[in-house]
XYZ file of C-alpha atoms in Angstrom:
446
model
C 111.401 80.406 78.411
C 110.288 77.097 76.861
C 107.250 77.087 79.147
C 106.303 80.570 77.900
C 106.713 79.498 74.290
C 104.657 76.353 74.738
C 101.936 78.268 76.581
C 101.801 80.760 73.687
C 101.450 77.901 71.199
C 98.647 76.363 73.246
C 96.827 79.711 73.408
C 97.137 80.255 69.674
C 96.052 76.707 68.938
C 93.022 77.146 71.183
C 92.140 80.378 69.410
C 92.478 78.632 66.046
C 90.026 75.962 67.163
C 87.155 78.270 68.051
C 84.088 78.024 65.893
C 84.001 80.405 62.903
C 80.728 82.096 62.149
C 80.420 84.603 59.329
C 78.693 87.833 60.305
C 75.291 88.405 58.746
C 75.179 89.870 55.257
C 75.181 93.650 55.093
C 72.021 95.441 54.096
C 71.474 99.012 53.044
C 70.724 100.800 56.300
C 72.305 102.916 58.988
C 75.789 101.428 59.140
C 78.951 101.473 57.076
C 80.231 97.922 56.562
C 83.857 97.151 55.650
C 85.093 93.688 54.665
C 88.858 93.094 54.557
C 89.892 89.999 52.600
C 92.740 87.604 53.227
C 94.880 87.886 50.096
C 97.999 86.448 51.793
C 99.775 89.799 52.058
C 97.976 91.490 49.164
C 95.064 93.904 49.466
C 91.319 93.896 48.856
C 88.864 95.783 51.078
C 85.151 96.185 50.334
C 83.169 99.172 51.630
C 79.350 99.031 51.665
C 77.882 102.451 52.402
C 74.735 103.088 54.474
C 72.864 103.569 51.193
C 74.138 100.286 49.736
C 76.707 101.791 47.384
C 79.932 99.817 47.133
C 83.621 100.562 46.750
C 86.445 98.032 46.547
C 90.020 99.088 47.252
C 92.299 96.812 45.195
C 91.719 93.311 43.861
C 94.424 91.091 45.333
C 96.838 88.758 43.584
C 96.206 87.041 40.252
C 94.901 83.510 40.278
C 91.816 81.686 41.439
C 92.762 81.676 45.139
C 92.329 85.394 45.813
C 89.484 85.760 43.328
C 87.544 82.991 45.079
C 88.105 84.607 48.470
C 87.112 88.082 47.284
C 83.977 86.815 45.544
C 82.993 84.768 48.608
C 83.386 87.875 50.777
C 81.346 89.928 48.308
C 78.675 87.235 48.473
C 78.655 87.350 52.275
C 78.124 91.108 52.010
C 75.084 90.617 49.777
C 76.669 92.741 47.048
C 75.692 92.398 43.387
C 77.930 95.030 41.814
C 80.981 97.148 42.570
C 80.146 100.800 42.035
C 83.769 101.976 42.382
C 87.065 100.093 42.204
C 90.104 102.007 43.448
C 93.408 100.548 42.330
C 95.849 102.194 44.692
C 98.839 101.392 42.446
C 99.931 98.878 39.833
C 101.708 96.206 41.858
C 100.591 92.664 41.268
C 99.266 92.047 44.796
C 96.897 95.001 44.373
C 95.690 94.706 40.749
C 96.272 91.022 39.986
C 92.644 89.954 40.273
C 91.079 92.899 38.461
C 90.563 91.419 35.008
C 88.953 88.196 36.205
C 86.947 90.015 38.871
C 85.402 92.213 36.178
C 84.104 89.036 34.522
C 82.404 87.863 37.730
C 80.714 91.073 38.905
C 79.817 94.402 37.230
C 82.190 97.290 38.004
C 80.787 100.767 37.430
C 83.800 103.087 37.751
C 87.525 102.393 37.755
C 89.663 104.791 39.793
C 93.461 105.103 39.702
C 96.372 107.567 39.791
C 96.957 107.588 36.031
C 99.815 105.894 34.141
C 102.183 103.479 35.851
C 105.170 105.364 37.247
C 107.445 102.341 36.876
C 109.162 101.596 33.548
C 107.677 98.082 33.301
C 104.389 96.461 34.264
C 104.589 93.835 36.995
C 101.926 91.849 35.135
C 102.572 91.143 31.474
C 100.580 93.457 29.178
C 98.678 94.928 32.130
C 98.489 98.483 30.744
C 96.836 97.330 27.517
C 94.600 94.838 29.307
C 93.462 97.409 31.852
C 92.483 99.822 29.109
C 90.326 97.103 27.557
C 88.840 96.029 30.903
C 87.602 99.496 31.763
C 86.504 100.213 28.201
C 82.793 99.718 28.892
C 82.807 101.511 32.276
C 83.651 104.923 33.662
C 87.242 105.823 34.504
C 88.484 108.463 36.942
C 92.076 109.587 37.390
C 92.070 111.211 40.810
C 94.259 113.826 42.442
C 94.571 114.977 46.063
C 91.486 116.896 47.157
C 89.079 114.994 44.888
C 85.927 113.405 46.317
C 84.424 110.028 45.492
C 80.645 110.584 45.282
C 79.322 107.922 47.669
C 76.125 109.035 49.358
C 76.451 109.214 53.134
C 80.264 109.173 53.161
C 82.775 111.965 52.786
C 85.458 110.161 50.758
C 88.471 112.360 50.047
C 91.592 111.520 48.046
C 94.688 112.662 49.961
C 97.511 111.172 47.865
C 97.816 110.199 44.211
C 100.540 109.975 41.550
C 103.185 111.158 44.004
C 101.230 114.287 44.985
C 99.865 114.910 48.477
C 97.020 116.923 49.970
C 98.006 120.474 50.876
C 94.734 122.157 51.883
C 93.640 120.787 55.278
C 90.424 118.824 55.727
C 87.991 119.629 58.563
C 89.791 118.755 61.802
C 93.234 119.033 60.209
C 95.831 121.709 59.630
C 97.627 121.788 62.969
C 101.431 121.466 63.335
C 102.581 117.864 63.645
C 105.074 117.459 66.553
C 106.306 114.112 65.185
C 107.854 115.938 62.226
C 110.589 117.338 64.472
C 112.480 114.019 64.475
C 111.448 112.768 61.030
C 114.314 111.789 58.748
C 113.862 111.149 55.055
C 115.321 108.004 53.529
C 117.170 107.542 50.221
C 114.786 107.446 47.296
C 114.567 104.197 45.275
C 117.104 103.913 42.467
C 114.243 103.454 39.985
C 110.671 104.778 40.205
C 108.494 102.798 42.621
C 104.745 102.899 42.041
C 104.174 102.439 45.776
C 105.011 106.128 46.105
C 102.192 106.952 43.679
C 99.524 105.159 45.753
C 96.002 106.548 45.822
C 95.303 107.360 49.472
C 91.826 107.840 50.934
C 90.446 109.602 53.991
C 86.898 108.475 54.782
C 84.432 110.122 57.152
C 81.089 108.626 58.181
C 79.385 110.750 60.792
C 81.910 110.952 63.638
C 83.979 107.990 62.381
C 87.209 108.615 60.469
C 89.447 106.185 58.574
C 92.650 106.529 56.546
C 93.968 104.108 53.915
C 97.131 105.062 51.970
C 97.737 101.845 50.028
C 101.484 101.176 49.931
C 102.600 104.796 50.227
C 106.312 105.006 51.051
C 108.062 106.581 54.049
C 109.127 109.852 52.389
C 105.687 110.464 50.896
C 104.084 109.889 54.289
C 106.349 112.595 55.659
C 105.494 114.888 52.778
C 101.770 114.430 53.466
C 101.995 114.926 57.230
C 104.730 117.576 57.635
C 105.016 120.222 58.839
C 101.243 120.321 59.402
C 98.849 117.382 59.703
C 96.182 117.997 57.034
C 93.737 115.286 58.149
C 93.652 115.239 61.950
C 93.054 112.043 63.916
C 91.371 108.775 62.926
C 89.491 105.944 64.560
C 90.732 103.218 62.206
C 94.100 103.105 60.446
C 94.394 100.654 57.572
C 98.072 99.997 58.167
C 100.151 101.162 55.223
C 102.067 98.739 52.986
C 101.014 95.545 54.818
C 102.894 96.679 57.915
C 106.306 96.901 56.255
C 108.908 99.168 57.830
C 109.504 100.927 54.495
C 106.308 102.782 55.426
C 104.411 103.728 58.618
C 106.635 106.658 59.582
C 106.154 108.404 62.934
C 104.626 111.607 61.465
C 101.860 109.506 59.932
C 101.085 107.108 62.775
C 101.663 109.546 65.636
C 99.961 112.287 63.652
C 96.662 110.469 62.957
C 96.729 108.806 66.420
C 94.510 105.821 65.548
C 92.452 104.025 68.173
C 92.639 100.806 66.162
C 94.869 99.544 63.347
C 94.007 96.844 60.816
C 97.041 95.206 59.192
C 96.656 93.449 55.822
C 99.781 91.342 56.199
C 100.933 87.810 55.414
C 102.890 85.377 57.552
C 106.151 86.523 55.973
C 105.093 89.815 54.429
C 104.629 92.906 56.562
C 104.079 92.690 60.291
C 107.495 94.275 60.935
C 108.565 94.807 64.535
C 109.205 98.586 64.141
C 105.643 99.051 62.869
C 104.104 97.324 65.886
C 106.326 99.458 68.124
C 105.269 102.681 66.401
C 101.584 101.805 66.639
C 101.776 101.003 70.326
C 103.555 104.210 71.273
C 100.872 106.311 69.583
C 98.745 108.189 72.154
C 95.326 106.619 72.659
C 96.120 103.474 70.684
C 94.045 100.454 71.734
C 94.385 97.415 69.444
C 95.923 96.047 66.267
C 93.972 93.483 64.237
C 95.839 91.343 61.705
C 95.016 89.188 58.699
C 97.882 86.842 59.673
C 100.150 85.986 62.579
C 103.506 87.519 61.618
C 106.558 85.265 61.867
C 108.768 88.354 62.059
C 106.948 89.747 65.088
C 106.873 86.595 67.220
C 105.044 86.363 70.530
C 106.406 89.671 71.770
C 104.761 91.870 69.132
C 101.858 90.069 67.455
C 98.370 90.853 68.690
C 96.637 88.260 70.896
C 95.296 85.375 68.832
C 91.671 86.470 69.020
C 92.541 89.584 66.964
C 94.206 87.583 64.141
C 92.069 86.220 61.300
C 94.432 83.502 60.066
C 96.759 81.524 62.321
C 99.033 78.651 61.304
C 98.572 75.196 62.778
C 100.171 74.746 66.191
C 103.055 72.567 64.928
C 104.160 75.240 62.473
C 103.975 77.995 65.075
C 105.885 75.857 67.570
C 108.623 75.303 64.992
C 108.972 79.027 64.457
C 108.911 79.964 68.139
C 111.369 77.310 69.311
C 113.925 77.665 66.505
C 117.284 79.173 67.545
C 117.463 82.948 67.188
C 119.949 84.717 64.960
C 119.015 84.370 61.335
C 117.533 81.845 58.928
C 117.344 78.322 60.414
C 115.803 75.016 59.456
C 117.251 74.369 56.006
C 114.803 76.481 54.016
C 115.647 79.309 51.593
C 116.478 82.778 52.920
C 113.595 85.218 53.255
C 112.552 86.797 49.954
C 113.774 90.297 49.205
C 111.360 92.863 50.537
C 110.187 90.809 53.527
C 110.721 92.345 56.954
C 113.965 90.427 57.573
C 115.534 91.429 54.259
C 118.105 94.206 54.243
C 116.119 97.343 53.558
C 115.935 100.849 54.978
C 114.043 100.691 58.248
C 113.963 96.892 58.452
C 114.249 95.273 61.860
C 117.878 94.845 62.958
C 119.574 91.509 62.493
C 118.658 89.034 65.203
C 115.474 90.856 66.223
C 112.480 88.547 65.768
C 113.957 86.855 62.664
C 111.799 85.366 59.946
C 112.184 81.618 60.369
C 110.857 78.731 58.275
C 109.054 75.887 60.051
C 110.664 72.489 60.685
C 111.673 70.563 57.575
C 109.132 67.864 58.429
C 106.206 70.027 57.332
C 104.775 69.384 53.902
C 104.302 72.337 51.555
C 100.861 72.820 50.093
C 100.454 72.748 46.304
C 102.181 75.777 44.805
C 104.282 76.512 47.900
C 108.011 77.014 47.608
C 110.310 74.515 49.289
C 110.926 75.403 52.919
C 107.746 77.427 53.227
C 105.137 76.468 55.841
C 102.484 73.916 55.178
C 98.910 75.071 55.151
C 96.798 73.947 58.043
C 95.247 70.532 57.668
C 92.229 70.563 55.341
C 89.183 71.864 57.135
C 85.569 72.541 56.276
C 85.001 75.567 54.118
C 85.063 78.916 55.892
C 82.869 81.931 55.289
C 81.594 81.948 51.745
C 83.136 78.535 51.003
C 86.858 79.339 51.163
C 89.209 76.482 51.746
C 88.349 74.034 49.002
C 90.908 71.269 48.634
C 93.555 71.871 46.014
C 93.669 75.649 46.187
C 96.908 76.980 44.721
C 99.629 78.243 47.032
C 100.105 81.931 47.604
C 102.801 82.019 44.964
C 100.460 80.996 42.180
C 100.222 83.682 39.562
C 102.639 86.021 41.315
C 105.819 87.544 40.080
C 109.030 86.060 41.380
C 110.352 86.833 44.835
C 109.042 89.245 47.425
C 109.014 93.007 47.780
C 107.829 95.489 45.196
C 104.358 94.032 45.598
C 105.247 90.496 44.623
C 104.686 88.589 47.869
C 106.818 85.843 49.351
C 105.184 82.708 47.967
C 104.034 81.212 51.291
C 101.545 78.386 51.321
C 97.893 79.398 51.286
C 95.850 79.105 54.461
C 92.779 76.910 54.104
C 90.197 77.904 55.048
C 90.884 81.631 54.874
C 89.081 84.228 56.952
C 88.437 87.954 56.670
C 87.863 90.759 59.165
C 84.658 92.769 59.169
C 84.160 96.314 60.458
C 80.684 97.685 61.254
C 80.449 101.444 61.831
C 77.693 103.603 63.286
C 77.368 107.284 62.506
C 77.971 108.294 66.136
C 81.538 106.942 65.849
C 80.964 103.560 67.493
C 82.532 100.726 65.505
C 82.884 96.972 65.874
C 85.506 94.629 64.428
C 84.736 90.932 63.975
C 87.178 88.094 63.343
C 85.322 85.609 61.134
C 87.674 82.786 62.130
C 86.507 82.614 65.715
C 83.499 84.926 65.922
C 85.351 87.266 68.300
C 84.084 90.852 68.192
C 85.083 94.008 69.993
C 83.127 97.238 70.002
C 84.879 100.598 70.350
C 82.376 103.099 71.780
C 82.185 106.647 70.508
C 84.563 109.031 72.198
C 83.392 112.137 73.996
C 84.275 115.435 72.395
């Protein structure tokens, strides 16, 4: 077993050492370009349409770290303004960078689900600040069935403010067999704005994508049962960072993705049950990840070439060789809301536990005690990420994990994003900017 572990570490370390080349900047033309940022378990994804129009889904965590990464990615894309900004919901890892981002680049239209459904803002004074931020721009409160007017794309809203799409889209409307075994879970004791997430279904020619923000398990079932209103997809932007509180069978097995892209962190998302659900979906090919998931271990994570950000080999070795069966190594227990925390649908105790690295590692600035060190300083990555002295992932976040607050792990430097290039015939290519690895998924026959 030790030989297998050490071989895995060597493979991951080799993958981490490959040269990183940013893909060329997107130009207005025949392709849809999607850039998915590393926000350490938050969310920020930039869409550049074939006509050059732009839409950003979410703005990451507060603080300079995520803002720098998002702006660098926007620069790599050759983008000068954001035509539409969708805020899926009002958790700090999704709206934290909005105010400062609006000072760095023009934003034409703000899109959301309406008022916060939770009794208190996760960011102090966010409601008032957001009203001021969007004061000089357009503002749309969307509902299921609405369209976002981006030329060349059919962008439909399928969930918003706790409501779900009822009238089927082209290709949808058939009974969903996965609903037969679906079981609802207890609702949160207090309102959870995850359940109000703005969800999008995007069609470009023969290519189809779904992104539901952090929509919760029961709402996924409500959307997809008894009939599947959207049909199948090519690319699934994995819901809720790959947490097991989402990604129910009726959704994943209903949309039957060819490829999944998981916006996870080392200790946030990447839950074992989610990997298992993805891989049992008919026709599923690959999962791409923003981070190597400590919870998933070598048995469930994607091969290293599909992962944008991988810890240094010493940290990974410490995780893989630690004794199984709970929290080891003298660090704090996993934050509430991480895959190993007690929560409905979380992985069972002892299954791929979340483990801190050896105590000998040195936390990066802003990292909580017992969290992994960032990789040794390295030259700046795409767009200049990775400057010395970047704050840790906990900087500017609310306390603890879960509920959108992240787990406070050390920031990776440099940080890399994943790019998706889509042709109208349904062919699409994903590129890992850490190592230059690309894979093209040819169009499927009818």
